[in-house]
mmCIF file of C-alpha atoms in Angstrom:
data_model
loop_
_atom_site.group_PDB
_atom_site.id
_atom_site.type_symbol
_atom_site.label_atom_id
_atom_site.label_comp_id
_atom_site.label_asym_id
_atom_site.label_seq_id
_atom_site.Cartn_x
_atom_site.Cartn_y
_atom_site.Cartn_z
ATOM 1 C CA UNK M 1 105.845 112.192 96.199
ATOM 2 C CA UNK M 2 104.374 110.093 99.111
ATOM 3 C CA UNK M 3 107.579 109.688 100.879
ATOM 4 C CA UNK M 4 108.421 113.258 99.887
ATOM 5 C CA UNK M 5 105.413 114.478 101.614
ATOM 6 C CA UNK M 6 106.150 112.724 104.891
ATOM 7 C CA UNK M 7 109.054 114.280 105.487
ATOM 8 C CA UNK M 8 108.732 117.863 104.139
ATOM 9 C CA UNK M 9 105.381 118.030 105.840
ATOM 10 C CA UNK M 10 104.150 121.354 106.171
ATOM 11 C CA UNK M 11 101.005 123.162 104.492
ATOM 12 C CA UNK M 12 102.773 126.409 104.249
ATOM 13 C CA UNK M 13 106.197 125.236 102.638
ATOM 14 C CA UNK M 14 104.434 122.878 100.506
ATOM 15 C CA UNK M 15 102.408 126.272 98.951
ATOM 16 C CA UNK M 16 105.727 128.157 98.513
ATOM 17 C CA UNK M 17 107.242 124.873 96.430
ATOM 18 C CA UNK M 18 103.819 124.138 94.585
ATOM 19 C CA UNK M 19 104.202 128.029 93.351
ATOM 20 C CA UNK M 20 107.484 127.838 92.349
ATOM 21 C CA UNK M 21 107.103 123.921 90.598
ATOM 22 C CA UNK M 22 103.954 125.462 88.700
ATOM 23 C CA UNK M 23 106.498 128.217 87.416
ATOM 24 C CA UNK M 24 108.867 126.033 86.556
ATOM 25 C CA UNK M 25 106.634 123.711 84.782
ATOM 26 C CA UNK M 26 105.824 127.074 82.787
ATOM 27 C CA UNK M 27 108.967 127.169 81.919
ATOM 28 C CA UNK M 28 108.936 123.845 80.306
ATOM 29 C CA UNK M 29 105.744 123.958 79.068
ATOM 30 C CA UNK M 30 107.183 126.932 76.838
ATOM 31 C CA UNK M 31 110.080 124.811 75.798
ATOM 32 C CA UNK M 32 112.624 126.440 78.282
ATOM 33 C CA UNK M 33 115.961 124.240 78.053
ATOM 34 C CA UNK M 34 117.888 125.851 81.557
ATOM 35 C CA UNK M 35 121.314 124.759 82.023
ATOM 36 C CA UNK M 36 123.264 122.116 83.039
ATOM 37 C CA UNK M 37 121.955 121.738 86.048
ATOM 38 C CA UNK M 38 118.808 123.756 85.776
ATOM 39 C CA UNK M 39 117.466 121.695 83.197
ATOM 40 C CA UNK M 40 116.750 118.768 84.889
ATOM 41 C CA UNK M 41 114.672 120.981 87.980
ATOM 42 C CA UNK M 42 112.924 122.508 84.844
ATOM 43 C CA UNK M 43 111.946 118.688 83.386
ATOM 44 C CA UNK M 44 110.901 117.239 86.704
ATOM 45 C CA UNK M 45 108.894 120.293 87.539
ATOM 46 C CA UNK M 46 105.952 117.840 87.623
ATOM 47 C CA UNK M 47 106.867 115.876 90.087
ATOM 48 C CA UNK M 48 108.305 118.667 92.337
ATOM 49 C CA UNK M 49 104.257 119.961 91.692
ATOM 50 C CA UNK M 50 103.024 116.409 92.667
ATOM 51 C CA UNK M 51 105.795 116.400 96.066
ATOM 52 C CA UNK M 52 104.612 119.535 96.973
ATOM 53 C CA UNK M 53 100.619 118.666 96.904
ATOM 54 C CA UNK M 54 101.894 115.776 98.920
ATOM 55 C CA UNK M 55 103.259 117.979 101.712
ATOM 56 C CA UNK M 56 100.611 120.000 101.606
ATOM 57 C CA UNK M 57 98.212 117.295 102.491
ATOM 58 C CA UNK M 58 100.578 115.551 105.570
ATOM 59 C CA UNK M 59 101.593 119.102 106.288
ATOM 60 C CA UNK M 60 97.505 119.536 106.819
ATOM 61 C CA UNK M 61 97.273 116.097 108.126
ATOM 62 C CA UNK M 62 100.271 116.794 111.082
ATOM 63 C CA UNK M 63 99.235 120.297 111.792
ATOM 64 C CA UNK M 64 101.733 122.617 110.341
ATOM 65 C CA UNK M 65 101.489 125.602 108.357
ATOM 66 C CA UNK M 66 104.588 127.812 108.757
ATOM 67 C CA UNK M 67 105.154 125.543 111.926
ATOM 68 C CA UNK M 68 102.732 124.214 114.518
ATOM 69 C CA UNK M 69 100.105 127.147 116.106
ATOM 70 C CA UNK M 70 100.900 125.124 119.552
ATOM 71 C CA UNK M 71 104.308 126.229 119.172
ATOM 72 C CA UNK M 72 105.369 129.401 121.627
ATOM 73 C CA UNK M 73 105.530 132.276 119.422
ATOM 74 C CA UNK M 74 103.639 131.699 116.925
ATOM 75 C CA UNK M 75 102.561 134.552 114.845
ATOM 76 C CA UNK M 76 100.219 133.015 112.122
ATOM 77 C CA UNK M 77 96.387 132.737 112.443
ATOM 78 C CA UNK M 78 95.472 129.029 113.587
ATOM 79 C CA UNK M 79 93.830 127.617 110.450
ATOM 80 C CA UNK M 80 93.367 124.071 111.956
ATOM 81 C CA UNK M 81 91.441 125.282 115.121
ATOM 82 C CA UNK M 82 88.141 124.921 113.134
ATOM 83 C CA UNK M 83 85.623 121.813 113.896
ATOM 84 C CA UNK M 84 85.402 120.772 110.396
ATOM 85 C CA UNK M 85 88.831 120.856 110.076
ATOM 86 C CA UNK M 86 89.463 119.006 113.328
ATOM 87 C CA UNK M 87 86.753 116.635 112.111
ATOM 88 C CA UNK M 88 88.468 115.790 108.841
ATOM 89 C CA UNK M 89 92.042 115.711 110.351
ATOM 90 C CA UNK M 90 90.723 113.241 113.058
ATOM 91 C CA UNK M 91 88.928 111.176 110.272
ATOM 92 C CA UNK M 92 92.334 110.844 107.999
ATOM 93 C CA UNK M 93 94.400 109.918 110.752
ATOM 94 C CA UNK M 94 92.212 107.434 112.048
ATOM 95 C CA UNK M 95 91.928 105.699 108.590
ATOM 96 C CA UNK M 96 95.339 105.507 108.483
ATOM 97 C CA UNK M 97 95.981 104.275 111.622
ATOM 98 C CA UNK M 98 97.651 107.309 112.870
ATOM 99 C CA UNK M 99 95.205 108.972 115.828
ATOM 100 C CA UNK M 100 91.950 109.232 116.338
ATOM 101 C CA UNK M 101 92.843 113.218 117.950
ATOM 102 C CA UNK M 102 92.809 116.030 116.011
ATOM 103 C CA UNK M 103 95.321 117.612 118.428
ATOM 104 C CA UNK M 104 97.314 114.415 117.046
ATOM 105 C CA UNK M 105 101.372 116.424 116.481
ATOM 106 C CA UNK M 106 104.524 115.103 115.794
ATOM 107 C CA UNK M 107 106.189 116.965 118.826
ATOM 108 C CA UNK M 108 103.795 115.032 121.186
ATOM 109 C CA UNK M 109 105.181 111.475 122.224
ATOM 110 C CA UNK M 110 101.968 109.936 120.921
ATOM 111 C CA UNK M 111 102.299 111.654 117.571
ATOM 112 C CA UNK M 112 105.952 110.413 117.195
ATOM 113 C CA UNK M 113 105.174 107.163 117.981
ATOM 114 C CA UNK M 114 102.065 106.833 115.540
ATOM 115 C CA UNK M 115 104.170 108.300 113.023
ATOM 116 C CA UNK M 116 107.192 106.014 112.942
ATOM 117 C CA UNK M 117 105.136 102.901 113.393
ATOM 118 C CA UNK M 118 103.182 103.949 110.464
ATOM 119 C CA UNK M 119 106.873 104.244 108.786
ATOM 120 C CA UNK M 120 107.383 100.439 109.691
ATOM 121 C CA UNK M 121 103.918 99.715 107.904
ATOM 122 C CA UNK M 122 104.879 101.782 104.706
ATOM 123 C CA UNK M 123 108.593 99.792 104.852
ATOM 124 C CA UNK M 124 106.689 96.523 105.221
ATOM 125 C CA UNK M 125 104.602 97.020 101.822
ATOM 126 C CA UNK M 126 106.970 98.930 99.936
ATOM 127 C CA UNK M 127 109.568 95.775 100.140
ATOM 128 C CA UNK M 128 107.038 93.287 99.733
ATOM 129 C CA UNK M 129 106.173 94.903 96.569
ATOM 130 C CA UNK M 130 109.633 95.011 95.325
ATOM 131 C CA UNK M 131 109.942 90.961 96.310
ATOM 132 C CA UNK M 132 106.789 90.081 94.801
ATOM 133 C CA UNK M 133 107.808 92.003 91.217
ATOM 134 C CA UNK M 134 110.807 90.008 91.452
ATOM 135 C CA UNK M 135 109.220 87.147 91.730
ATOM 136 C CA UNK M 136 107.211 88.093 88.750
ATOM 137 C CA UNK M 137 110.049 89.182 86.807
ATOM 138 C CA UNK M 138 111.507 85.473 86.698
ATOM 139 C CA UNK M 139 108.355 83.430 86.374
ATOM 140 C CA UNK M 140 107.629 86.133 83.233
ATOM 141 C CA UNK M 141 111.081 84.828 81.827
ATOM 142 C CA UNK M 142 110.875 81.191 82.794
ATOM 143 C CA UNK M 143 113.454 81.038 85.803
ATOM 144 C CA UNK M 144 111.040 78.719 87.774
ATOM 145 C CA UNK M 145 113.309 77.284 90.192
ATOM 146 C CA UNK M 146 115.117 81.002 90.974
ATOM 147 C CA UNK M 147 112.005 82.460 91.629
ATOM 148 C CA UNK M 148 111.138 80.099 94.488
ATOM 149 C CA UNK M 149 115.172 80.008 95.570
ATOM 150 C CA UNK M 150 115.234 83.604 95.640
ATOM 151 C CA UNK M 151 112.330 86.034 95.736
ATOM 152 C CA UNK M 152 110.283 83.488 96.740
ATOM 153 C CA UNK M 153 111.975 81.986 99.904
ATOM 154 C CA UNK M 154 112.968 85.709 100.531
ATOM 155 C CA UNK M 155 109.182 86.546 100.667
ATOM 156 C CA UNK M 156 107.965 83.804 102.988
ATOM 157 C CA UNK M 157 110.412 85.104 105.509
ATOM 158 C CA UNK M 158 110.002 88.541 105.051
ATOM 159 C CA UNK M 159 105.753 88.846 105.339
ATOM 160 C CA UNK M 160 106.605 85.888 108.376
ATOM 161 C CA UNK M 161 108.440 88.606 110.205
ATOM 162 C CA UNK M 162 106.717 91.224 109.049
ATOM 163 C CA UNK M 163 102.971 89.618 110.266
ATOM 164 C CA UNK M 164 104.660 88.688 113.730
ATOM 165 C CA UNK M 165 105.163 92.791 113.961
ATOM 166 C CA UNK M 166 102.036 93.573 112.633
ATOM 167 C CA UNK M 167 100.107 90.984 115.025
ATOM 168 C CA UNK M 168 101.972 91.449 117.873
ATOM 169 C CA UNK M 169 103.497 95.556 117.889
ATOM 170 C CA UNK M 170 106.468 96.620 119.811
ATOM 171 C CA UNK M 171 106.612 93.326 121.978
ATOM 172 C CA UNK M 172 107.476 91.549 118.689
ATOM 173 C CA UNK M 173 111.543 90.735 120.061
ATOM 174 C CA UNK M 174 110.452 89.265 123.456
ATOM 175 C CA UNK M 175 107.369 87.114 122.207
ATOM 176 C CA UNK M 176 109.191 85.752 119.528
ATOM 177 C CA UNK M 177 113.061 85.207 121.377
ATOM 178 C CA UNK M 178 110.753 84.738 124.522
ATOM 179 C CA UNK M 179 108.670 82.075 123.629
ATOM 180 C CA UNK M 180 110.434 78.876 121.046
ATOM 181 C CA UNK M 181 107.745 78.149 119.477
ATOM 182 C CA UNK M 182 106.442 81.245 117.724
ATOM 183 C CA UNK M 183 109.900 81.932 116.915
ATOM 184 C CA UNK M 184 110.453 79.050 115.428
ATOM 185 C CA UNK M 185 106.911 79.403 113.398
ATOM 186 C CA UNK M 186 107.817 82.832 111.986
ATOM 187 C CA UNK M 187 111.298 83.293 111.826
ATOM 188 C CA UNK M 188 113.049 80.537 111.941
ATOM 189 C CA UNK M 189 111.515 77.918 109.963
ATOM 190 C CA UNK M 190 111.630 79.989 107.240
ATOM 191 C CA UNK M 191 115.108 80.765 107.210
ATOM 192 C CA UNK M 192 116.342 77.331 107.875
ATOM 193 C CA UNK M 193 114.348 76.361 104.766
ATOM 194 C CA UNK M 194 116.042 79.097 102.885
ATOM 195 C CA UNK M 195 119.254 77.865 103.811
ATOM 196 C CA UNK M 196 118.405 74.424 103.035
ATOM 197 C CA UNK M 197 117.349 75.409 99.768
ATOM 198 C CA UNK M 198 119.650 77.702 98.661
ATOM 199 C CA UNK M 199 122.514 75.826 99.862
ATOM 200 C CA UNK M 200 121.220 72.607 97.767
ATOM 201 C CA UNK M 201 120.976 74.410 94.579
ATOM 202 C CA UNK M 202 123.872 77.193 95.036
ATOM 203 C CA UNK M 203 126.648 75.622 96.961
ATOM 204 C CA UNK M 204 127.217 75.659 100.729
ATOM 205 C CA UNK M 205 128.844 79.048 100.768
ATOM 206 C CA UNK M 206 126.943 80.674 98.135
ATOM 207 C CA UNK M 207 123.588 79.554 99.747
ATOM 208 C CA UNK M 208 124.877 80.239 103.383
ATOM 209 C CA UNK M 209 125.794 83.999 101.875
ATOM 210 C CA UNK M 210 122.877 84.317 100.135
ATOM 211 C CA UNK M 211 120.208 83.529 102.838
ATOM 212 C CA UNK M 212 122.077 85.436 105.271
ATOM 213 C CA UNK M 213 122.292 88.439 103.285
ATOM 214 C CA UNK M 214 118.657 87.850 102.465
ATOM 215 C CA UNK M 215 117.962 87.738 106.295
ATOM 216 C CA UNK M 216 120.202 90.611 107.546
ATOM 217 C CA UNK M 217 118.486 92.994 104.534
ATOM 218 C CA UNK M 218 115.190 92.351 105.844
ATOM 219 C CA UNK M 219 115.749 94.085 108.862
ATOM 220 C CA UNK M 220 117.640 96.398 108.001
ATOM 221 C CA UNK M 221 115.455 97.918 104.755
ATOM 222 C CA UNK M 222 112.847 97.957 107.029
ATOM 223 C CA UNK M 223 114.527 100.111 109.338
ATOM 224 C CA UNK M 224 115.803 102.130 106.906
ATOM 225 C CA UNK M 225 112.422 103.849 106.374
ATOM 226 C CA UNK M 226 112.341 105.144 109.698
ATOM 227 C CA UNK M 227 114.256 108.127 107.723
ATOM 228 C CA UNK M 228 110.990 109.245 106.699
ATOM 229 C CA UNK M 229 110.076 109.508 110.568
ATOM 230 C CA UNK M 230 113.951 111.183 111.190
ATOM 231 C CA UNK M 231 113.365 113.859 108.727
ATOM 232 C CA UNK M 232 109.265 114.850 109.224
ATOM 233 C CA UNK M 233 110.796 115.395 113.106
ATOM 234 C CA UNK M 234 113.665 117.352 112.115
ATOM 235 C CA UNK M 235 111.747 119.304 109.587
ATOM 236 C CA UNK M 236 109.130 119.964 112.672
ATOM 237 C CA UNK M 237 111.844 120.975 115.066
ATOM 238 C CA UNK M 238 113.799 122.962 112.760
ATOM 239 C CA UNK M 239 110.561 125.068 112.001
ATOM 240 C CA UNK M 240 109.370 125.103 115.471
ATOM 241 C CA UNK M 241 112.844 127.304 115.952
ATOM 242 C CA UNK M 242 112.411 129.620 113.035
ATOM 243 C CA UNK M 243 108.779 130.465 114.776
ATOM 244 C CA UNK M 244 110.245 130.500 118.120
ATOM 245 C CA UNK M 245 112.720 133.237 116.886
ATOM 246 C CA UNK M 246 109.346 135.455 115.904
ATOM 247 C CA UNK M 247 108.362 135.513 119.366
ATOM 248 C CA UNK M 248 111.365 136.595 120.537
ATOM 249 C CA UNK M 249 111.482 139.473 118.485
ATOM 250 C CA UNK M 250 108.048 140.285 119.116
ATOM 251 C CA UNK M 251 108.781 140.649 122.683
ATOM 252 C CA UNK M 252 112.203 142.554 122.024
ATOM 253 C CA UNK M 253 110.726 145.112 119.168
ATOM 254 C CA UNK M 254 107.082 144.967 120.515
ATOM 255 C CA UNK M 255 105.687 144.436 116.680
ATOM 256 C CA UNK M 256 106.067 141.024 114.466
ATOM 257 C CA UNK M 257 108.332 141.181 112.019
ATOM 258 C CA UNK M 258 108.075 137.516 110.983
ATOM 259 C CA UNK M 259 111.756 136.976 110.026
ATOM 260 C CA UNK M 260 111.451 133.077 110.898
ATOM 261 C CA UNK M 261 108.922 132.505 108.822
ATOM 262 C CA UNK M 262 110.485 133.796 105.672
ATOM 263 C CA UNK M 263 113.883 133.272 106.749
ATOM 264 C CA UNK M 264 112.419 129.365 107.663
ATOM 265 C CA UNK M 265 110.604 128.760 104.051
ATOM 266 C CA UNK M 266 113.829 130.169 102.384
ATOM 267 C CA UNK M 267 115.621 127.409 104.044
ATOM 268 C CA UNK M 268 113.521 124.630 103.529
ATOM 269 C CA UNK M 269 112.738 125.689 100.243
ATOM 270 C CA UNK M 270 115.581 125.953 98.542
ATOM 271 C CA UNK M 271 118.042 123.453 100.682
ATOM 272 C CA UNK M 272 115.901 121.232 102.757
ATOM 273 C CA UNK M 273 113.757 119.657 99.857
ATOM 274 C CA UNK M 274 117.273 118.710 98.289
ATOM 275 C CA UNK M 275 118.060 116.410 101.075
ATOM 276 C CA UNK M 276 114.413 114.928 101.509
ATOM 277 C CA UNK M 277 114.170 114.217 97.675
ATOM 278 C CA UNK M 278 117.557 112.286 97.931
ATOM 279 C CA UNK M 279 116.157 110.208 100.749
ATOM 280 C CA UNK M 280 113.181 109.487 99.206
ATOM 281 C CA UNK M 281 115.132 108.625 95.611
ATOM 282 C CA UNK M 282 117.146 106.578 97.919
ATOM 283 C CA UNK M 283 114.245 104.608 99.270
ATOM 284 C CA UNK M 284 112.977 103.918 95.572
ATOM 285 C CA UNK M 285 116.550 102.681 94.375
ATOM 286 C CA UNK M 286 117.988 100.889 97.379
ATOM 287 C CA UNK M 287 114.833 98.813 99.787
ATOM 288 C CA UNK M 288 112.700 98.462 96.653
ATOM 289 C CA UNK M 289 113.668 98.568 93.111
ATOM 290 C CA UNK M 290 117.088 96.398 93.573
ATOM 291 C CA UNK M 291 115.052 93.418 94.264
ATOM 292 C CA UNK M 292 113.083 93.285 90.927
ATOM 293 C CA UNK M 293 114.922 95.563 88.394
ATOM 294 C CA UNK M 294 116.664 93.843 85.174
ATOM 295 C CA UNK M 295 118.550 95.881 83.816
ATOM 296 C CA UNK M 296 118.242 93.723 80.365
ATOM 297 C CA UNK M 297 119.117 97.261 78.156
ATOM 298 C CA UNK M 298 115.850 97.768 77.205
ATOM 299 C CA UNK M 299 115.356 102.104 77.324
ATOM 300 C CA UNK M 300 112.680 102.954 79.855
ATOM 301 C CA UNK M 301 109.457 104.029 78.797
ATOM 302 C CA UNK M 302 107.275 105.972 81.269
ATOM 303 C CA UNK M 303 103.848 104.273 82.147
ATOM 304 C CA UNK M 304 101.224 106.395 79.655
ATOM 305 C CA UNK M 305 97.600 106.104 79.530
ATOM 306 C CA UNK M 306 96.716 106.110 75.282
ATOM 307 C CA UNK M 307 93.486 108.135 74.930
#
């Protein structure tokens, strides 16, 4: 829902979904079966309720509800140009590292880059998780020596690389390939190790494979989850244009008719969220839980809290 949030981020949408979620989970709630298809919108109308508080709240947090007020056009009354609403918007962004402006807005430079560094950040604990519930996983079933060989070789050079970005930002590339040292310290050593090692216990191509893989996979996860950044902009845009097309008519017609917004929500409503959810799925399956799951043939069992 998180990840869902991020990119479908908009106050206004996210009310239209949470309605429509909340019907559907009427639906099951009264034993409704739906179709083939239908049936399985109808049995995860709890988490499309739980997506759609989620894009409520970023769609708060980024200043959009039916689109941005600061876009040209816009017909809607400005709900965020209150001072305790400014003050709480400013707060949450600056806690998570966002902005410290409430005028903070993905269509500003500033905004876009806050956003997809914070995307990086996400990426960075999102696959450590997955790496260290691998590592986990094999202790819990006695595979000593492949924990360290995999997950936990894998893990030394991932938070490595990962606390050279956090420590030293954007300039990350020319510190580290810049200065020999440092990138030997937190990139290199650890991956010569994990060739070492791997190659030792696995074979010379098998290891070689392996910790290559291992290395290429960091980088590329991480940057994976700038899709979350990709589709919050493209979700911005694409509503700024549906608000834009309000204006427009206002000044042909001289009256609002507010065709973009409702022609906009039925859009994102009933196509966009496909595409987001997908991505977000994707995320889940892909970066994180292929490093840790086991697929042993034991049936899942959702986490429940016994009263």
């Amino acid at each position: 829902p998180i990840f869902f949030g991020i990119m479908f981020c908009d106050m206004g949408h996210g009310l239209v979904l949470l309605i429509l979620s909340s019907i559907l989970y009427y639906f099951k709630r009264k034993g409704v079966k739906g179709g083939e298809i239908s049936s399985y919108i109808i049995q995860g109308a709890p988490l499309l309720m739980a997506s759609a508080i989620m894009s409520i709240f970023f769609g708060f947090l980024f200043g959009e509800f039916f689109g941005s007020p600061h876009t040209p056009g816009y017909l809607l009354p400005d709900i965020f140009d209150n001072e305790v609403v400014k003050s709480i918007r400013a707060t949450i962004l600056s806690a998570l590292g966002l902005s410290t402006s409430h005028h903070f807005h993905l269509m500003e430079p500033a905004g876009a880059r806050a956003l997809l560094k914070f995307t990086i950040y996400i990426a960075i604990f999102h696959i450590t998780l997955g790496l260290v519930l691998s590592l986990i996983n094999k202790i819990r079933m006695g595979e000593y020596k492949e924990a360290i060989i995999g997950p936990g070789l894998w893990l030394w050079l991932y938070i490595s690389g990962a606390t050279a970005f956090i420590t030293m930002g954007r300039n990350v590339f020319n510190v580290i390939f810049g200065d020999p040292l440092l990138g030997f310290i937190y990139i290199w050593l650890p991956f010569i190790v994990m060739i070492v090692v791997r190659m030792i216990y696995m074979g010379a191509i098998d290891g070689f494979s392996e910790s290559l893989d291992s290395f290429i996979a960091s980088l590329s996860n991480t940057i994976s989850y700038a899709r979350l950044f990709a589709f919050a902009m493209i979700h911005v845009v694409l509503t700024s244009i549906f608000t834009m097309i309000d204006g427009g008519l206002l000044e042909m017609i001289g009256m609002p008719t507010y065709i973009g917004v409702i022609a906009g929500t039925l859009f994102f409503v009933f196509f966009e969220i496909v595409f987001v959810f997908l991505q977000a799925l994707r995320l889940h399956w892909v970066e994180h839980g292929l490093k840790f799951l086991v697929a042993n043939g034991v049936p899942f069992q959702p986490f429940t809290i016994r009263a």
